[in-house]
mmCIF file of C-alpha atoms and ligand atoms in Angstrom:
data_model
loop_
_atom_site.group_PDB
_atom_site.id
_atom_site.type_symbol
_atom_site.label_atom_id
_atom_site.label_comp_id
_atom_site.label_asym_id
_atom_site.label_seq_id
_atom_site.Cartn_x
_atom_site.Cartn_y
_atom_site.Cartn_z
ATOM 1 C CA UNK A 1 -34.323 -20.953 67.126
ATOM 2 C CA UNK A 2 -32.892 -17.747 67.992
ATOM 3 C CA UNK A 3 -30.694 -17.713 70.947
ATOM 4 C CA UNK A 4 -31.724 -15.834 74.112
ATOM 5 C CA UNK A 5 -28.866 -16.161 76.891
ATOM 6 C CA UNK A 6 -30.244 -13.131 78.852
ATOM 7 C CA UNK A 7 -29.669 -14.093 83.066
ATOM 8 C CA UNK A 8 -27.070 -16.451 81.872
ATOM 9 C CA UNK A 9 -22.693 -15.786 82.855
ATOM 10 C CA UNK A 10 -20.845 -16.840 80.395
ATOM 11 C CA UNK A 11 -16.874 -17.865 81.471
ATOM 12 C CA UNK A 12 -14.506 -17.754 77.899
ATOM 13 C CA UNK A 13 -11.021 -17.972 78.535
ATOM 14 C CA UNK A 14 -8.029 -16.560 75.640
ATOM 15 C CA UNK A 15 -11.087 -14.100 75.041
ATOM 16 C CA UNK A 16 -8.556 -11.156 74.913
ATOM 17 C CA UNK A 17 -7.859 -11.255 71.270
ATOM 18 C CA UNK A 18 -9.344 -13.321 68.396
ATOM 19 C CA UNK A 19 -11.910 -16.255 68.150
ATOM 20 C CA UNK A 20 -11.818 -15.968 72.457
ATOM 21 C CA UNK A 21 -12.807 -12.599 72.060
ATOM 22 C CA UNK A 22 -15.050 -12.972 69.146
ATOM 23 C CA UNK A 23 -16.882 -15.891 71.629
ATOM 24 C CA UNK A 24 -17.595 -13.503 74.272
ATOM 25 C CA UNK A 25 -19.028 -10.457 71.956
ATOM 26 C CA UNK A 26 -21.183 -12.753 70.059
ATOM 27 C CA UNK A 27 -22.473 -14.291 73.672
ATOM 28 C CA UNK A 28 -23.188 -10.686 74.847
ATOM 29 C CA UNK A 29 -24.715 -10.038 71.833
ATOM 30 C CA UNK A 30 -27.366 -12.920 72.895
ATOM 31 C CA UNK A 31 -27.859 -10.977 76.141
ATOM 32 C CA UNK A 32 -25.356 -13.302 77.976
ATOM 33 C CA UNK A 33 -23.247 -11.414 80.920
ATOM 34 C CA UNK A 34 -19.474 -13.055 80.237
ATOM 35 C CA UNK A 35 -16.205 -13.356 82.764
ATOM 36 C CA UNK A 36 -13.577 -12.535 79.872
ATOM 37 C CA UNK A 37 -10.272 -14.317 81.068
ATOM 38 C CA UNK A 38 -6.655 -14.149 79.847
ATOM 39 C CA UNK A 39 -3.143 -14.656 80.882
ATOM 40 C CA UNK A 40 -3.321 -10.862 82.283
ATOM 41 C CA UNK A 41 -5.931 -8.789 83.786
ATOM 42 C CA UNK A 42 -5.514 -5.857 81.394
ATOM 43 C CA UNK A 43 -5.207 -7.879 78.047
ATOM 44 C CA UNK A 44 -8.661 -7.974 78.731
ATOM 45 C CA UNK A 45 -9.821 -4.619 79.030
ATOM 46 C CA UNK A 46 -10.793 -3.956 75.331
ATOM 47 C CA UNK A 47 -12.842 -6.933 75.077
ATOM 48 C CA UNK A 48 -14.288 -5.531 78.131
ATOM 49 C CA UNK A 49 -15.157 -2.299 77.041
ATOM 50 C CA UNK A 50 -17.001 -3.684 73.667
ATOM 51 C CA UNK A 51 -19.293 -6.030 75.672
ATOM 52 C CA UNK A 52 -20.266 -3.446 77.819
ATOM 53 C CA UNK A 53 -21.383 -1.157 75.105
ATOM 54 C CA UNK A 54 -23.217 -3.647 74.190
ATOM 55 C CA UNK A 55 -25.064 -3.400 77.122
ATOM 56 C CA UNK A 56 -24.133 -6.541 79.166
ATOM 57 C CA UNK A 57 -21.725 -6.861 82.120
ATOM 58 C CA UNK A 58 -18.302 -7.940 81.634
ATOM 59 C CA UNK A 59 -15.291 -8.175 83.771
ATOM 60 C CA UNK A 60 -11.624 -9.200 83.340
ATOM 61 C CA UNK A 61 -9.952 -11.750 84.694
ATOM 62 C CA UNK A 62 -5.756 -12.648 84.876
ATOM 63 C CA UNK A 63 -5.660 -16.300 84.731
ATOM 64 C CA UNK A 64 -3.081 -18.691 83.801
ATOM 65 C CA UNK A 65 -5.419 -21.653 82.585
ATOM 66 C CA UNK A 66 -2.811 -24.435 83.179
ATOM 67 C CA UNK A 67 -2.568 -23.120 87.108
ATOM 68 C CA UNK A 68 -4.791 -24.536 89.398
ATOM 69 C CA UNK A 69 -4.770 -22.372 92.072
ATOM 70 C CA UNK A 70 -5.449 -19.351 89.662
ATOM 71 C CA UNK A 71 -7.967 -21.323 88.090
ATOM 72 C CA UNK A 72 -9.952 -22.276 91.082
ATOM 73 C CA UNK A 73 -9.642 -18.687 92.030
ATOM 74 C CA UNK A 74 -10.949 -17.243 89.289
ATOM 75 C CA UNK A 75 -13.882 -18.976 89.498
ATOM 76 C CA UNK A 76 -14.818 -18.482 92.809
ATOM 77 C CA UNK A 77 -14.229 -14.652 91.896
ATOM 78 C CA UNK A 78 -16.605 -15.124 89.145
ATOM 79 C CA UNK A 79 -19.391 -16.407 91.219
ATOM 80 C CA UNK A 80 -18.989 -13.961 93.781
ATOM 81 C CA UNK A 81 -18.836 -11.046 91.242
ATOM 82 C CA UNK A 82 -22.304 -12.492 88.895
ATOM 83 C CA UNK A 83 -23.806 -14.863 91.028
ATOM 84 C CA UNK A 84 -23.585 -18.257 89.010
ATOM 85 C CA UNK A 85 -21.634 -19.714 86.195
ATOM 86 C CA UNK A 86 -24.121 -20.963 82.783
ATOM 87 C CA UNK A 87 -21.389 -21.279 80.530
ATOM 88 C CA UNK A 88 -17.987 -22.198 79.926
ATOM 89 C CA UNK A 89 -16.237 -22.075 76.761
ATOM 90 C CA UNK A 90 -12.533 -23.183 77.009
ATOM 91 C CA UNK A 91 -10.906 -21.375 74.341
ATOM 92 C CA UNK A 92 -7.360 -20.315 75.796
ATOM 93 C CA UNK A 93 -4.820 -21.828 73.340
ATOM 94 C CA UNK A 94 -1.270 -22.102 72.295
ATOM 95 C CA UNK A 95 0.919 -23.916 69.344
ATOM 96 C CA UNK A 96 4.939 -24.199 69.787
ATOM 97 C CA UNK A 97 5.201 -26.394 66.643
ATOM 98 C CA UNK A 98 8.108 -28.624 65.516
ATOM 99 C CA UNK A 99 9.072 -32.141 64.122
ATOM 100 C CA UNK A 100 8.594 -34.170 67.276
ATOM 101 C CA UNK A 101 11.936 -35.458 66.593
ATOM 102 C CA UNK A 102 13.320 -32.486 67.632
ATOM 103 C CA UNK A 103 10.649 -31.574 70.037
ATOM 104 C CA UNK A 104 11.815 -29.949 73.236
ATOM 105 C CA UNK A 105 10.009 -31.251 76.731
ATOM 106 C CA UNK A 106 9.273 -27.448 77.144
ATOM 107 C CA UNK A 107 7.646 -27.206 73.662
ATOM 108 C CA UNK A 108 5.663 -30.390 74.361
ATOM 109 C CA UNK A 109 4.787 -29.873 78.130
ATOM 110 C CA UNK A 110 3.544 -26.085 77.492
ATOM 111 C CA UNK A 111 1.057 -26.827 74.947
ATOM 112 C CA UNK A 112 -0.713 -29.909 76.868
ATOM 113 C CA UNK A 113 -0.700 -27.640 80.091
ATOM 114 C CA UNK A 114 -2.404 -24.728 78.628
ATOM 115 C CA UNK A 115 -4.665 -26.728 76.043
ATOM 116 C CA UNK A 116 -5.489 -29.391 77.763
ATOM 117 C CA UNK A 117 -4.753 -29.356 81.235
ATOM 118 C CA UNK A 118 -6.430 -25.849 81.375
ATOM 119 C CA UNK A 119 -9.705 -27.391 80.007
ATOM 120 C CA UNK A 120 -9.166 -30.169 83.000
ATOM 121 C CA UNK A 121 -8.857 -27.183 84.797
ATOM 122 C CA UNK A 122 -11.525 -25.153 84.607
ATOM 123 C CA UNK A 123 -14.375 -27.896 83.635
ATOM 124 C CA UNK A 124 -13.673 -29.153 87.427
ATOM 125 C CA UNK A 125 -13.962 -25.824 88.379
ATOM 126 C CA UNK A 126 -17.715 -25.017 86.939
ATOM 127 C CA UNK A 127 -18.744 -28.784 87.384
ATOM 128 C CA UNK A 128 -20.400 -28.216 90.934
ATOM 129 C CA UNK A 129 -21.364 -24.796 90.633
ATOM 130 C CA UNK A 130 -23.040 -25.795 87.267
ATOM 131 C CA UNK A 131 -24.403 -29.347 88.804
ATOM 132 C CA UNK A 132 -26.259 -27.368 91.328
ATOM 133 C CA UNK A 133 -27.441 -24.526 89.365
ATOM 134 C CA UNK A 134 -31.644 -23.776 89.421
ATOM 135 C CA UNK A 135 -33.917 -22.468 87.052
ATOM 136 C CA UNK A 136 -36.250 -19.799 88.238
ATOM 137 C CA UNK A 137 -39.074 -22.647 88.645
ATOM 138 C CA UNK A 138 -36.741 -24.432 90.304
ATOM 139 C CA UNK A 139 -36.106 -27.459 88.240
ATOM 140 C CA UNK A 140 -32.466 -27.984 87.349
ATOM 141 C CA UNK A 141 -30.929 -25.338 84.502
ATOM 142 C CA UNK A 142 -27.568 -26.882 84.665
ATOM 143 C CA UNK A 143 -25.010 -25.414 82.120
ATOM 144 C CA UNK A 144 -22.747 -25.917 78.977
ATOM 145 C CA UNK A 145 -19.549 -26.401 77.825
ATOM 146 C CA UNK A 146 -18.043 -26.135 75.189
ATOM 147 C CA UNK A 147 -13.919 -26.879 74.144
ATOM 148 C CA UNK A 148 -12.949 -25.373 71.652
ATOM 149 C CA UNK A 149 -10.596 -28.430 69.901
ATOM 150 C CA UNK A 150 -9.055 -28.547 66.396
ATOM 151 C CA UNK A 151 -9.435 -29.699 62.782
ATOM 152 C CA UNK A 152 -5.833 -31.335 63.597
ATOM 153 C CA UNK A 153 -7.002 -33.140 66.875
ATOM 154 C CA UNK A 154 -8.855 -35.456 64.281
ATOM 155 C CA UNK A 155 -6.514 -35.966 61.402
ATOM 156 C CA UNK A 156 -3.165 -35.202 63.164
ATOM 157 C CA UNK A 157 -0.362 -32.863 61.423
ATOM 158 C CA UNK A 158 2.819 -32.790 60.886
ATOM 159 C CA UNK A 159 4.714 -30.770 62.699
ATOM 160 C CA UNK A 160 2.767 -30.374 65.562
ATOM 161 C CA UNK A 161 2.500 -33.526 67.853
ATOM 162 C CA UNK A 162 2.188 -31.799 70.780
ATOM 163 C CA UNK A 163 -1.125 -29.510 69.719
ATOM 164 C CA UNK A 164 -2.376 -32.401 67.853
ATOM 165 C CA UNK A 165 -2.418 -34.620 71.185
ATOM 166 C CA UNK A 166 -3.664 -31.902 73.321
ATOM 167 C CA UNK A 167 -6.690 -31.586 71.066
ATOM 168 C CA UNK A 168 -7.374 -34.683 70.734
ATOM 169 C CA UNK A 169 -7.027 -34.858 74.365
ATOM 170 C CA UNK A 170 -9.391 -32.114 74.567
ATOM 171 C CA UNK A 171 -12.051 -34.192 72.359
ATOM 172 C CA UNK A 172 -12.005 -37.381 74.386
ATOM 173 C CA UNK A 173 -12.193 -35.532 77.367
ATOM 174 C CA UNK A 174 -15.282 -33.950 76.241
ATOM 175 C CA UNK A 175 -16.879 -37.086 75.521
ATOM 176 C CA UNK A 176 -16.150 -38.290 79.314
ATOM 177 C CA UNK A 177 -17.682 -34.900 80.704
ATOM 178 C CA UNK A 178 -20.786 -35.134 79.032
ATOM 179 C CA UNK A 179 -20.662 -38.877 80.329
ATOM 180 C CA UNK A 180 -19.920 -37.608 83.781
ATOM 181 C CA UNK A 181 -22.164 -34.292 83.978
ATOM 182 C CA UNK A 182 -25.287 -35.581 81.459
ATOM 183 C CA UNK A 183 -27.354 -36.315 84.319
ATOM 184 C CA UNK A 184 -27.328 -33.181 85.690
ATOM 185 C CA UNK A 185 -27.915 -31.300 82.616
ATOM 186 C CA UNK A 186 -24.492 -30.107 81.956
ATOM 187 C CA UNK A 187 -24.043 -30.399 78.589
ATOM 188 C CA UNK A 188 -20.176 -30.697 77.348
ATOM 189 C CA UNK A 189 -19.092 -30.571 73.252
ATOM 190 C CA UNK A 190 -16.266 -29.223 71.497
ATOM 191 C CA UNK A 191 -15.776 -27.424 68.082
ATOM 192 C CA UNK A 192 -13.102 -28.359 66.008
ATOM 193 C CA UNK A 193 -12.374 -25.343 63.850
ATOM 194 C CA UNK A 194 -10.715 -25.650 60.694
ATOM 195 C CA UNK A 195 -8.544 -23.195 59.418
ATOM 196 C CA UNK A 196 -9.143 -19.866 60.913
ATOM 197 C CA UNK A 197 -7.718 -16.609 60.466
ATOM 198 C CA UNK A 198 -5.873 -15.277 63.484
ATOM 199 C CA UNK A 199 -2.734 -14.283 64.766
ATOM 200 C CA UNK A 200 -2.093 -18.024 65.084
ATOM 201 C CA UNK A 201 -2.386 -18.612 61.928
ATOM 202 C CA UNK A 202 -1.363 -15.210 60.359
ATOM 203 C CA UNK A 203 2.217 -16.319 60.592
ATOM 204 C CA UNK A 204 2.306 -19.114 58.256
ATOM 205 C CA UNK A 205 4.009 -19.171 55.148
ATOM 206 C CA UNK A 206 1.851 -18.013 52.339
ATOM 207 C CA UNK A 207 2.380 -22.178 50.483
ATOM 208 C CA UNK A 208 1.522 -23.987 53.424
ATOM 209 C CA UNK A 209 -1.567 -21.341 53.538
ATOM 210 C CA UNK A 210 -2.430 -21.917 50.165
ATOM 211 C CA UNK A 211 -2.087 -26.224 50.350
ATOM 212 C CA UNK A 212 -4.658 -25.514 53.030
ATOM 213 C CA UNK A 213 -7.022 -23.898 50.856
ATOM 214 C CA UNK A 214 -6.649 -26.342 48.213
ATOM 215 C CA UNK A 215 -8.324 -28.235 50.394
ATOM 216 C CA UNK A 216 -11.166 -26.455 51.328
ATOM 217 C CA UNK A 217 -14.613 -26.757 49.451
ATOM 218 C CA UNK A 218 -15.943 -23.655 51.204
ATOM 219 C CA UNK A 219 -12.636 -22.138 49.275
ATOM 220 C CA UNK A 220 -11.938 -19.476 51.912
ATOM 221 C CA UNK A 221 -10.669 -19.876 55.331
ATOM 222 C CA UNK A 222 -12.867 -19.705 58.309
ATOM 223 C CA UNK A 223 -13.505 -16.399 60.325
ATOM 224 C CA UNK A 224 -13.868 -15.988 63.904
ATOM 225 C CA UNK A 225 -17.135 -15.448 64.187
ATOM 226 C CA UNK A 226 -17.759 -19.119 62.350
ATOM 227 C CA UNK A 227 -16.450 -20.277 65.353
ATOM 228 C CA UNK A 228 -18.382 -17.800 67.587
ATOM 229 C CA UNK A 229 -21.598 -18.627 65.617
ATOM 230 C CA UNK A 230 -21.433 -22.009 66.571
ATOM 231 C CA UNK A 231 -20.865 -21.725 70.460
ATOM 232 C CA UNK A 232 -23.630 -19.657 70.757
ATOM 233 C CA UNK A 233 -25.787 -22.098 69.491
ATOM 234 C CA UNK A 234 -24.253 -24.999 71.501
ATOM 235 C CA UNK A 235 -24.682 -22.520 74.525
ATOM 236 C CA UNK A 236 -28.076 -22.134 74.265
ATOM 237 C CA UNK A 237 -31.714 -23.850 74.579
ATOM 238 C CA UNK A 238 -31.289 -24.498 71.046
ATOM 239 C CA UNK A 239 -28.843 -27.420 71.456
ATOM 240 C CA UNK A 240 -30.654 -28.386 74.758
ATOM 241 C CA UNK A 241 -30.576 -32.346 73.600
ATOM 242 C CA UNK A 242 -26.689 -32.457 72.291
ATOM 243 C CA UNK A 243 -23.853 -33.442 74.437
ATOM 244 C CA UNK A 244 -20.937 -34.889 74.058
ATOM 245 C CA UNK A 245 -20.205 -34.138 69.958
ATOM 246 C CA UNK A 246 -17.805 -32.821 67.839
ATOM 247 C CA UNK A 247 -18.705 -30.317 65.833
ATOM 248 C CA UNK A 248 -16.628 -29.358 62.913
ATOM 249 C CA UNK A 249 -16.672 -26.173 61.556
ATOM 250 C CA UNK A 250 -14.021 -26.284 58.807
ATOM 251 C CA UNK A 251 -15.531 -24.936 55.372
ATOM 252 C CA UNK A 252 -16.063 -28.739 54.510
ATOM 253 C CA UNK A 253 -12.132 -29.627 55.143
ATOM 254 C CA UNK A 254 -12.806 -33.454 56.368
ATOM 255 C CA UNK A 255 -15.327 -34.817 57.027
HETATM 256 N N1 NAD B 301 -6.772 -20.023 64.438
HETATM 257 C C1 NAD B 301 -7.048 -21.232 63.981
HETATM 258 O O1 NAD B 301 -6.970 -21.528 62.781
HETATM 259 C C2 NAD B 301 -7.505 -22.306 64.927
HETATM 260 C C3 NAD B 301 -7.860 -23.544 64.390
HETATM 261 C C4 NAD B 301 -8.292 -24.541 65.232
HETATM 262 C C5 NAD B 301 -8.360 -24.288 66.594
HETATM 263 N N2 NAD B 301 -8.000 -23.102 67.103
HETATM 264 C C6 NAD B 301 -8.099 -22.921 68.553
HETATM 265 O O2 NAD B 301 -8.904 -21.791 68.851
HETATM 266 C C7 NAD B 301 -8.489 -21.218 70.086
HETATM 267 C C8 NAD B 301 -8.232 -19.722 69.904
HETATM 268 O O3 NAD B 301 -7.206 -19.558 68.941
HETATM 269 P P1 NAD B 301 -6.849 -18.156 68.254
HETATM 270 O O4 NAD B 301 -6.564 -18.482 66.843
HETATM 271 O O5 NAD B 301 -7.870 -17.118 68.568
HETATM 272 O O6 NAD B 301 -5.457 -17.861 68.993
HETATM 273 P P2 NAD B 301 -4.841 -16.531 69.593
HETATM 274 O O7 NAD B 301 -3.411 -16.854 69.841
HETATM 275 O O8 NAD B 301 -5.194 -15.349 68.766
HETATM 276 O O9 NAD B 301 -5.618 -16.384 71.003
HETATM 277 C C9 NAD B 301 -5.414 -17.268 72.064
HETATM 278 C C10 NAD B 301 -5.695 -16.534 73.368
HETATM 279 O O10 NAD B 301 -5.424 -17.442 74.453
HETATM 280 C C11 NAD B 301 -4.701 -16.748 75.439
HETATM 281 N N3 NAD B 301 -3.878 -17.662 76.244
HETATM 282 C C12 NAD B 301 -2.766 -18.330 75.859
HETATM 283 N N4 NAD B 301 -2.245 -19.011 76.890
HETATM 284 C C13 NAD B 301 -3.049 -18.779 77.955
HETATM 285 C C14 NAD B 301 -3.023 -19.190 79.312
HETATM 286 N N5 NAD B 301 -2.037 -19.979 79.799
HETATM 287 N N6 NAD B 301 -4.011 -18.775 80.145
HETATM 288 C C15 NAD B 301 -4.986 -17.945 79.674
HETATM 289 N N7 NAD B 301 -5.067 -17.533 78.398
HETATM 290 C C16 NAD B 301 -4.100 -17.932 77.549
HETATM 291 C C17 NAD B 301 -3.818 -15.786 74.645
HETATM 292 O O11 NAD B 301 -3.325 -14.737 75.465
HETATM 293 C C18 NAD B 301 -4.777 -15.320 73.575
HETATM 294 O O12 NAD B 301 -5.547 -14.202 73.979
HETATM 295 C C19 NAD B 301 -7.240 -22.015 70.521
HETATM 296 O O13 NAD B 301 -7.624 -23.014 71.443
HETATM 297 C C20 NAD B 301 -6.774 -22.648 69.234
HETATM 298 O O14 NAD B 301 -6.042 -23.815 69.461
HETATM 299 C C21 NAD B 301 -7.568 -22.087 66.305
#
């Protein structure tokens, strides 16, 4: 079914640069209008200026995901600026890696506040606007979420105890939203990518690239636009009957 998100606003957050910003050109390229959010304002801008060639509207946002106040604010700007909120897609991440051993409080508090914290955040944010949210013949249209998790939030890794929790934080915590929400047809699921490539992952060393690949069927690593593929679909009419799943999308990495 081919995806037509034309009327609907789109939220993604971390959408100035890679798979966020991959998210929100591949949801404009579906016709949806999209709120593209980052830590500032004017990391946003070229994301910006690519959706609106593309013909939709777009419109940067500064937003610290793991602050409340910014977060609430944000959203209220984004109603008032496109009317409603269809779509959420909490993609704003960070990794501050290290044997947890020698992990710092810092290291360990940062990463839970931005990964998952910020999804907190923001899914209580949408939740009413979304709840109440019409269809033009007035039955309910409610909206969709998606989190964008981690291949590591299911098998854990070494190395990385705090982005490991927060993910897996982030998939339980989409299982209790689409619990909470279901009724009013807000759907809530969360990709777990596998290895992408991306400045977060551009800086590892070329063996601990290459043991990952050893364990890929797919043999190559995942591209943004996997990941953006896949939200799109989740976003739309197509996945109208799926909430509250996992979806990996990992080149056959686990299972
Ligand atoms: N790259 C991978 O292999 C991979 C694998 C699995 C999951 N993921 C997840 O995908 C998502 C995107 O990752 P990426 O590889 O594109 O990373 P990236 O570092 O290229 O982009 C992350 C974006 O989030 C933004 N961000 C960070 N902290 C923020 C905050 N406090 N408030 C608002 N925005 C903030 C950054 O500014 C950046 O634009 C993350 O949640 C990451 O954990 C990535």
């Amino acid at each position: 079914m081919e995806q037509n998100l034309k009327g609907k606003v789109a939220i993604v957050t971390g959408a100035a640069r890679g798979i966020g910003a991959a998210i929100a050109r591949q949801l404009a390229k579906s016709g949806a209008d999209v709120a593209v959010c980052d830590v500032k304002e004017e990391w946003c801008a070229e994301t910006v200026s690519v959706l609106s060639a593309a013909g939709v509207k777009a419109k940067g946002y500064g937003v610290d995901v793991s602050s409340s106040e910014q977060v609430d604010s944000c959203v209220k700007s984004v109603i008032a600026d496109f009317g409603r909120v269809d779509i959420l897609v909490n993609n704003a991440g960070i990794t501050r890696d290290g044997l947890l051993m020698r992990m710092s409080d810092e290291d360990w508090d940062a990463v839970i506040n931005v990964n998952l914290k910020g999804t907190f955040l923001f899914t209580r944010a949408v939740s009413r606007p979304m709840m109440k949210n019409k269809a033009a013949d007035g039955s309910s249209a409610g909206g969709s979420i998606i989190n964008i998790a981690s291949v590591v939030g299911i098998m854990g890794n070494a190395g990385q105890a705090n982005y490991t929790a927060s993910k897996g934080g982030v998939i339980s915590l989409t299982k209790t939203t689409a619990k909470e929400l279901g009724s009013r047809n807000v759907r809530c699921n969360a990709i777990a990518p596998g290895f992408i490539q991306s400045k977060m992952t551009d800086v590892l060393p070329d063996d601990v690239k290459q043991r990952y690949m050893d364990t890929i069927p797919l043999r190559r690593f995942g591209t943004a636009d996997d990941i953006a593929n896949a939200v799109v679909w989740l976003a739309g009419d197509g996945a109208a009957y799926v909430t509250g799943q996992i979806i990996s999308v990992n080149g056959g990495m686990i299972g």
